[in-house]
Amino acid sequence: MMGRRSFALLALLAMTGCGPAPADMRTACISSALDQPDLKNGVAVFTSADGGIGEARTGMLNLRDGNTVLAVASLTKPLVAAEVRRRIEHGMLALDKPASKLLRAFRFTPETATITVQQLLQHRAGFDRSGYDPLFASERPSCRGAAVDVLARPPELAIGGQTVYSNAGYCVLGEILLTQPSGIDPDMLMALKSPLGAAGGWRGSLRSLHSALSLSMPFADLEAEPALPDGSHYAFAWRSWPVSAEGPRWTHFGRLPGILSLALSDGRSTLLVAHFQGDPGDVDAASLAASGALWRCMSVEPPPVTSL
């Protein structure tokens, strides 16, 4: 419904002669798509139709823009995974390396000692947060505390089996990166040392986030069997959707009290990041609705220039 409303608005404006300039059609569409139920003050930074950087926002009193410093919540994870991937490509890490060989100061059980870097990246380390998320076990979040907690006791699920999204798994990856902090981007290093750590500690502008995430394109995929029931799976933090699915090929959502963040990409050259204020009752539904509406706008192209 959001997509039809966005395109209808563009058509009406064009007919009345007061529509956006052709180069701004994508921006106008995204501005409209940012108007989502239960969310407010949306801001987006995206790859423009000409390959540059565009920006849009919604809300009459919205003072936030692409340069406003924001907490991006779980959109930290793709940045962490990109640093892990960089180290793998430089021979500093390996997907099949057990975390127990990289974190000598931590206590492991016989089960958790077998957990690999790849299983942590893909949320397949057996950590189940459905009833208890160790990241928020105390009044103040502690990513390091979450890593210590999950490694020191047997996991709830079979290691390497089903995919269950885990903050704690990325906290473990963050601790692995901190064993060799040299070369880590200063903003990432600050995030890793924050209470939310590798699970959600990155802060910065959407323009900075767009730039940082773009550095990892084209995205790398990882095999995952079995896939999630909808056919999707996680690779380097990004959720990879079947090619036949509608919407973006790669997504990641972030959530903290009062905010919702989204990253959407084709995995090759096009990326959109968005940030909202609000506490929707159904976070997953709100995230999927917003991502669908926003991604439809990414196909809006300026009309071809014709000669008279």
Coordinates of C-alpha atoms in Angstrom, one line a residue:
M1 CA 0.0 0.0 0.0
M2 CA 2.9 2.3 0.8
G3 CA 4.4 1.7 -2.6
R4 CA 1.1 2.5 -4.5
R5 CA 0.7 5.7 -2.4
S6 CA 4.2 6.8 -3.1
F7 CA 3.9 6.3 -6.9
A8 CA 0.4 7.9 -7.0
L9 CA 1.8 10.9 -5.2
L10 CA 4.6 11.3 -7.7
A11 CA 2.2 10.9 -10.6
L12 CA -0.2 13.6 -9.2
L13 CA 2.6 16.0 -8.6
A14 CA 4.0 15.5 -12.1
M15 CA 0.5 16.1 -13.7
T16 CA 0.1 19.4 -11.8
G17 CA 3.5 20.6 -12.8
C18 CA 4.8 20.9 -9.2
G19 CA 6.5 17.6 -8.9
P20 CA 10.1 17.0 -8.0
A21 CA 12.8 17.3 -10.6
P22 CA 13.5 14.0 -12.4
A23 CA 16.7 13.5 -10.5
D24 CA 14.8 13.8 -7.2
M25 CA 12.0 11.3 -7.9
R26 CA 13.7 8.6 -5.8
T27 CA 14.2 11.1 -3.0
A28 CA 10.5 12.1 -3.1
C29 CA 9.4 8.4 -3.1
I30 CA 11.6 7.6 -0.1
S31 CA 10.4 10.6 1.8
S32 CA 6.9 9.3 1.4
A33 CA 7.9 5.8 2.3
L34 CA 9.5 6.9 5.5
D35 CA 6.0 7.8 6.7
Q36 CA 5.3 4.5 8.5
P37 CA 2.6 3.6 11.2
D38 CA 4.0 3.6 14.8
L39 CA 7.2 5.2 13.6
K40 CA 8.2 8.8 13.3
N41 CA 11.0 11.2 12.3
G42 CA 12.4 8.8 9.7
V43 CA 15.7 9.6 8.0
A44 CA 17.3 7.7 5.1
V45 CA 20.6 7.9 3.3
F46 CA 20.8 5.9 0.0
T47 CA 22.5 5.3 -3.3
S48 CA 21.0 7.7 -5.7
A49 CA 20.0 6.8 -9.3
D50 CA 23.2 8.3 -10.6
G51 CA 25.4 6.3 -8.2
G52 CA 25.8 9.2 -5.8
I53 CA 24.4 9.7 -2.3
G54 CA 20.9 10.8 -1.6
E55 CA 19.1 11.8 1.6
A56 CA 15.5 11.9 2.6
R57 CA 13.4 12.4 5.8
T58 CA 9.9 12.8 7.0
G59 CA 8.1 14.7 9.8
M60 CA 7.5 18.4 9.9
L61 CA 9.4 18.8 13.2
N62 CA 12.1 16.3 12.3
L63 CA 15.4 18.0 13.0
R64 CA 17.5 14.9 12.3
D65 CA 19.3 14.4 9.0
G66 CA 22.0 12.3 7.5
N67 CA 24.7 14.0 9.5
T68 CA 23.0 13.5 12.9
V69 CA 24.9 11.2 15.2
L70 CA 22.7 8.2 16.1
A71 CA 22.8 4.9 17.9
V72 CA 22.3 2.3 15.1
A73 CA 21.7 -0.7 17.4
S74 CA 22.2 -4.0 15.6
L75 CA 23.4 -2.4 12.4
T76 CA 26.7 -2.6 14.3
K77 CA 26.8 -6.3 13.4
P78 CA 27.4 -6.0 9.7
L79 CA 30.3 -3.6 10.5
V80 CA 31.8 -6.2 12.9
A81 CA 31.4 -9.0 10.3
A82 CA 33.1 -6.8 7.7
E83 CA 36.1 -6.5 9.9
V84 CA 36.1 -10.3 10.5
R85 CA 35.8 -10.8 6.7
R86 CA 38.8 -8.5 6.2
R87 CA 40.9 -10.4 8.6
I88 CA 39.9 -13.7 7.0
E89 CA 40.9 -12.4 3.5
H90 CA 44.3 -11.3 5.0
G91 CA 44.9 -14.7 6.6
M92 CA 44.5 -13.3 10.1
L93 CA 41.4 -15.4 10.9
A94 CA 39.7 -18.5 9.5
L95 CA 36.0 -19.4 9.3
D96 CA 36.7 -22.8 10.8
K97 CA 38.8 -21.5 13.7
P98 CA 37.3 -22.4 17.1
A99 CA 36.8 -19.4 19.3
S100 CA 38.5 -21.2 22.2
K101 CA 41.8 -21.0 20.2
L102 CA 41.4 -17.2 19.9
L103 CA 40.2 -16.4 23.5
R104 CA 42.7 -18.0 25.8
A105 CA 41.6 -16.0 28.8
F106 CA 38.0 -17.1 28.6
R107 CA 36.5 -20.2 30.2
F108 CA 34.9 -22.7 27.8
T109 CA 32.9 -25.9 28.3
P110 CA 33.7 -28.9 26.1
E111 CA 30.7 -27.9 23.9
T112 CA 31.4 -24.2 23.5
A113 CA 35.1 -25.0 22.9
T114 CA 34.1 -26.3 19.4
I115 CA 32.2 -23.2 18.3
T116 CA 33.8 -21.7 15.2
V117 CA 34.0 -18.2 13.8
Q118 CA 31.6 -19.1 11.0
Q119 CA 29.0 -20.4 13.4
L120 CA 29.2 -17.1 15.4
L121 CA 28.8 -15.0 12.2
Q122 CA 25.8 -17.0 11.1
H123 CA 24.0 -17.2 14.5
R124 CA 24.5 -21.0 14.6
A125 CA 26.5 -21.3 17.8
G126 CA 23.5 -22.8 19.7
F127 CA 22.8 -19.7 21.8
D128 CA 19.1 -19.2 22.4
R129 CA 18.0 -15.8 23.7
S130 CA 14.2 -16.4 23.5
G131 CA 13.9 -16.6 27.3
Y132 CA 17.1 -14.9 28.4
D133 CA 19.4 -12.5 26.6
P134 CA 22.7 -12.3 28.6
L135 CA 23.5 -8.9 27.0
F136 CA 20.7 -7.4 29.1
A137 CA 21.1 -9.6 32.2
S138 CA 21.9 -6.6 34.4
E139 CA 20.7 -3.0 34.6
R140 CA 23.6 -1.9 32.4
P141 CA 24.2 -3.9 29.2
S142 CA 27.5 -5.7 29.0
C143 CA 28.6 -7.3 25.8
R144 CA 31.8 -8.7 27.4
G145 CA 29.6 -10.1 30.2
A146 CA 27.4 -11.8 27.6
A147 CA 30.4 -13.4 25.9
V148 CA 31.7 -14.7 29.3
D149 CA 28.2 -16.0 30.2
V150 CA 27.5 -18.0 27.0
L151 CA 30.9 -19.5 26.7
A152 CA 31.1 -20.8 30.2
R153 CA 28.0 -23.0 30.0
P154 CA 26.6 -25.5 27.6
P155 CA 24.6 -23.9 24.8
E156 CA 20.8 -24.3 24.8
L157 CA 20.7 -25.7 21.2
A158 CA 22.9 -28.0 19.1
I159 CA 25.9 -26.2 17.8
G160 CA 25.9 -25.7 14.0
G161 CA 22.2 -26.6 13.8
Q162 CA 19.3 -24.2 13.5
T163 CA 19.8 -20.5 13.1
V164 CA 18.8 -18.4 16.2
Y165 CA 19.7 -14.7 16.2
S166 CA 22.1 -14.0 19.0
N167 CA 23.5 -10.8 20.4
A168 CA 25.9 -12.9 22.6
G169 CA 27.5 -14.6 19.6
Y170 CA 28.5 -11.2 18.2
C171 CA 29.8 -10.2 21.6
V172 CA 32.1 -13.2 21.3
L173 CA 33.3 -12.0 17.9
G174 CA 33.9 -8.6 19.3
E175 CA 36.1 -10.1 22.0
I176 CA 38.0 -11.9 19.3
L177 CA 38.7 -8.7 17.4
L178 CA 39.8 -6.9 20.6
T179 CA 42.6 -9.5 21.1
Q180 CA 44.3 -7.7 18.1
P181 CA 42.9 -4.2 18.0
S182 CA 45.5 -2.9 15.6
G183 CA 43.9 -1.7 12.3
I184 CA 40.4 -1.5 13.6
D185 CA 38.6 1.7 12.6
P186 CA 38.5 4.2 15.6
D187 CA 34.7 4.3 15.5
M188 CA 34.5 0.5 15.5
L189 CA 37.0 0.3 18.3
M190 CA 34.9 2.6 20.4
A191 CA 31.8 0.6 19.7
L192 CA 33.5 -2.7 20.6
K193 CA 34.6 -1.2 24.0
S194 CA 31.1 0.2 24.7
P195 CA 28.5 -1.6 26.9
L196 CA 26.6 -2.8 23.8
G197 CA 29.8 -3.8 22.1
A198 CA 29.8 -5.7 18.9
A199 CA 26.0 -6.4 19.3
G200 CA 24.9 -2.8 19.0
G201 CA 27.4 -0.2 20.2
W202 CA 28.3 1.7 17.0
R203 CA 27.3 5.4 16.9
G204 CA 27.6 7.7 14.0
S205 CA 25.7 9.5 11.2
L206 CA 23.7 7.7 8.6
R207 CA 26.1 9.1 6.0
S208 CA 29.0 7.6 7.8
L209 CA 27.2 4.3 8.2
H210 CA 26.3 4.2 4.5
S211 CA 29.9 4.8 3.6
A212 CA 31.2 2.2 6.1
L213 CA 28.8 -0.5 4.9
S214 CA 29.5 0.3 1.3
L215 CA 33.1 -0.7 1.7
S216 CA 32.1 -4.3 2.1
M217 CA 30.2 -4.5 -1.2
P218 CA 30.0 -6.8 -3.1
F219 CA 28.8 -8.9 -0.1
A220 CA 30.2 -12.3 0.5
D221 CA 27.8 -15.2 1.0
L222 CA 28.2 -18.3 3.2
E223 CA 26.5 -21.6 2.9
A224 CA 23.8 -22.4 5.5
E225 CA 21.9 -25.6 5.7
P226 CA 19.2 -25.8 6.8
A227 CA 18.0 -22.3 5.9
L228 CA 15.4 -20.5 7.9
P229 CA 11.7 -21.4 7.1
D230 CA 11.3 -18.5 4.7
G231 CA 14.4 -19.6 2.8
S232 CA 16.7 -16.9 4.1
H233 CA 19.9 -17.3 5.9
Y234 CA 22.7 -15.2 7.5
A235 CA 26.1 -14.7 6.0
F236 CA 28.5 -12.0 7.3
A237 CA 25.7 -10.6 9.6
W238 CA 23.5 -9.7 6.7
R239 CA 20.3 -11.7 6.1
S240 CA 20.4 -13.1 2.6
W241 CA 17.0 -13.6 1.0
P242 CA 16.2 -16.0 -1.9
V243 CA 16.7 -14.4 -5.3
S244 CA 13.0 -15.0 -6.1
A245 CA 11.8 -13.1 -3.0
E246 CA 10.3 -9.6 -3.3
G247 CA 12.3 -6.8 -1.7
P248 CA 16.0 -6.3 -1.1
R249 CA 18.4 -9.2 -1.5
W250 CA 20.1 -8.4 1.8
T251 CA 18.7 -6.8 5.0
H252 CA 19.6 -6.1 8.6
F253 CA 17.4 -4.5 11.2
G254 CA 18.3 -2.9 14.5
R255 CA 16.2 -2.2 17.6
L256 CA 16.7 -0.5 20.9
P257 CA 14.0 1.2 23.1
G258 CA 12.7 4.2 21.2
I259 CA 14.5 3.5 17.8
L260 CA 14.4 1.2 14.8
S261 CA 17.2 1.1 12.2
L262 CA 17.3 -0.6 8.8
A263 CA 19.9 -1.5 6.2
L264 CA 18.8 -2.7 2.8
S265 CA 21.0 -3.7 -0.2
D266 CA 21.3 -5.5 -3.5
G267 CA 24.7 -6.7 -2.2
R268 CA 26.5 -5.2 -5.3
S269 CA 26.3 -1.4 -5.5
T270 CA 23.0 -0.2 -4.0
L271 CA 22.4 0.5 -0.3
L272 CA 19.9 2.3 1.8
V273 CA 20.1 2.9 5.6
A274 CA 17.3 4.3 7.6
H275 CA 16.5 5.3 11.1
F276 CA 13.2 5.9 12.9
Q277 CA 12.0 6.9 16.3
G278 CA 9.2 4.9 17.9
D279 CA 8.3 1.6 19.6
P280 CA 6.1 -0.4 17.3
G281 CA 4.1 -3.2 18.9
D282 CA 5.3 -5.7 16.3
V283 CA 8.9 -4.9 15.5
D284 CA 9.4 -7.5 12.8
A285 CA 6.2 -6.5 11.0
A286 CA 7.1 -2.8 11.2
S287 CA 10.6 -3.5 9.9
L288 CA 9.4 -5.6 7.0
A289 CA 6.7 -3.1 6.0
A290 CA 9.2 -0.2 6.1
S291 CA 11.9 -2.1 4.2
G292 CA 9.4 -3.1 1.5
A293 CA 8.1 0.4 1.0
L294 CA 11.6 1.9 1.0
W295 CA 13.1 -0.7 -1.4
R296 CA 10.4 -0.2 -4.0
C297 CA 11.6 3.4 -4.2
M298 CA 15.1 2.3 -5.1
S299 CA 13.8 1.2 -8.5
V300 CA 12.5 4.7 -9.3
E301 CA 14.7 6.1 -12.0
P302 CA 14.7 9.5 -13.7
P303 CA 13.0 9.4 -17.1
P304 CA 15.3 9.2 -20.1
V305 CA 16.3 12.5 -21.7
T306 CA 14.7 12.8 -25.1
S307 CA 15.6 15.2 -27.8
L308 CA 13.0 17.4 -29.5

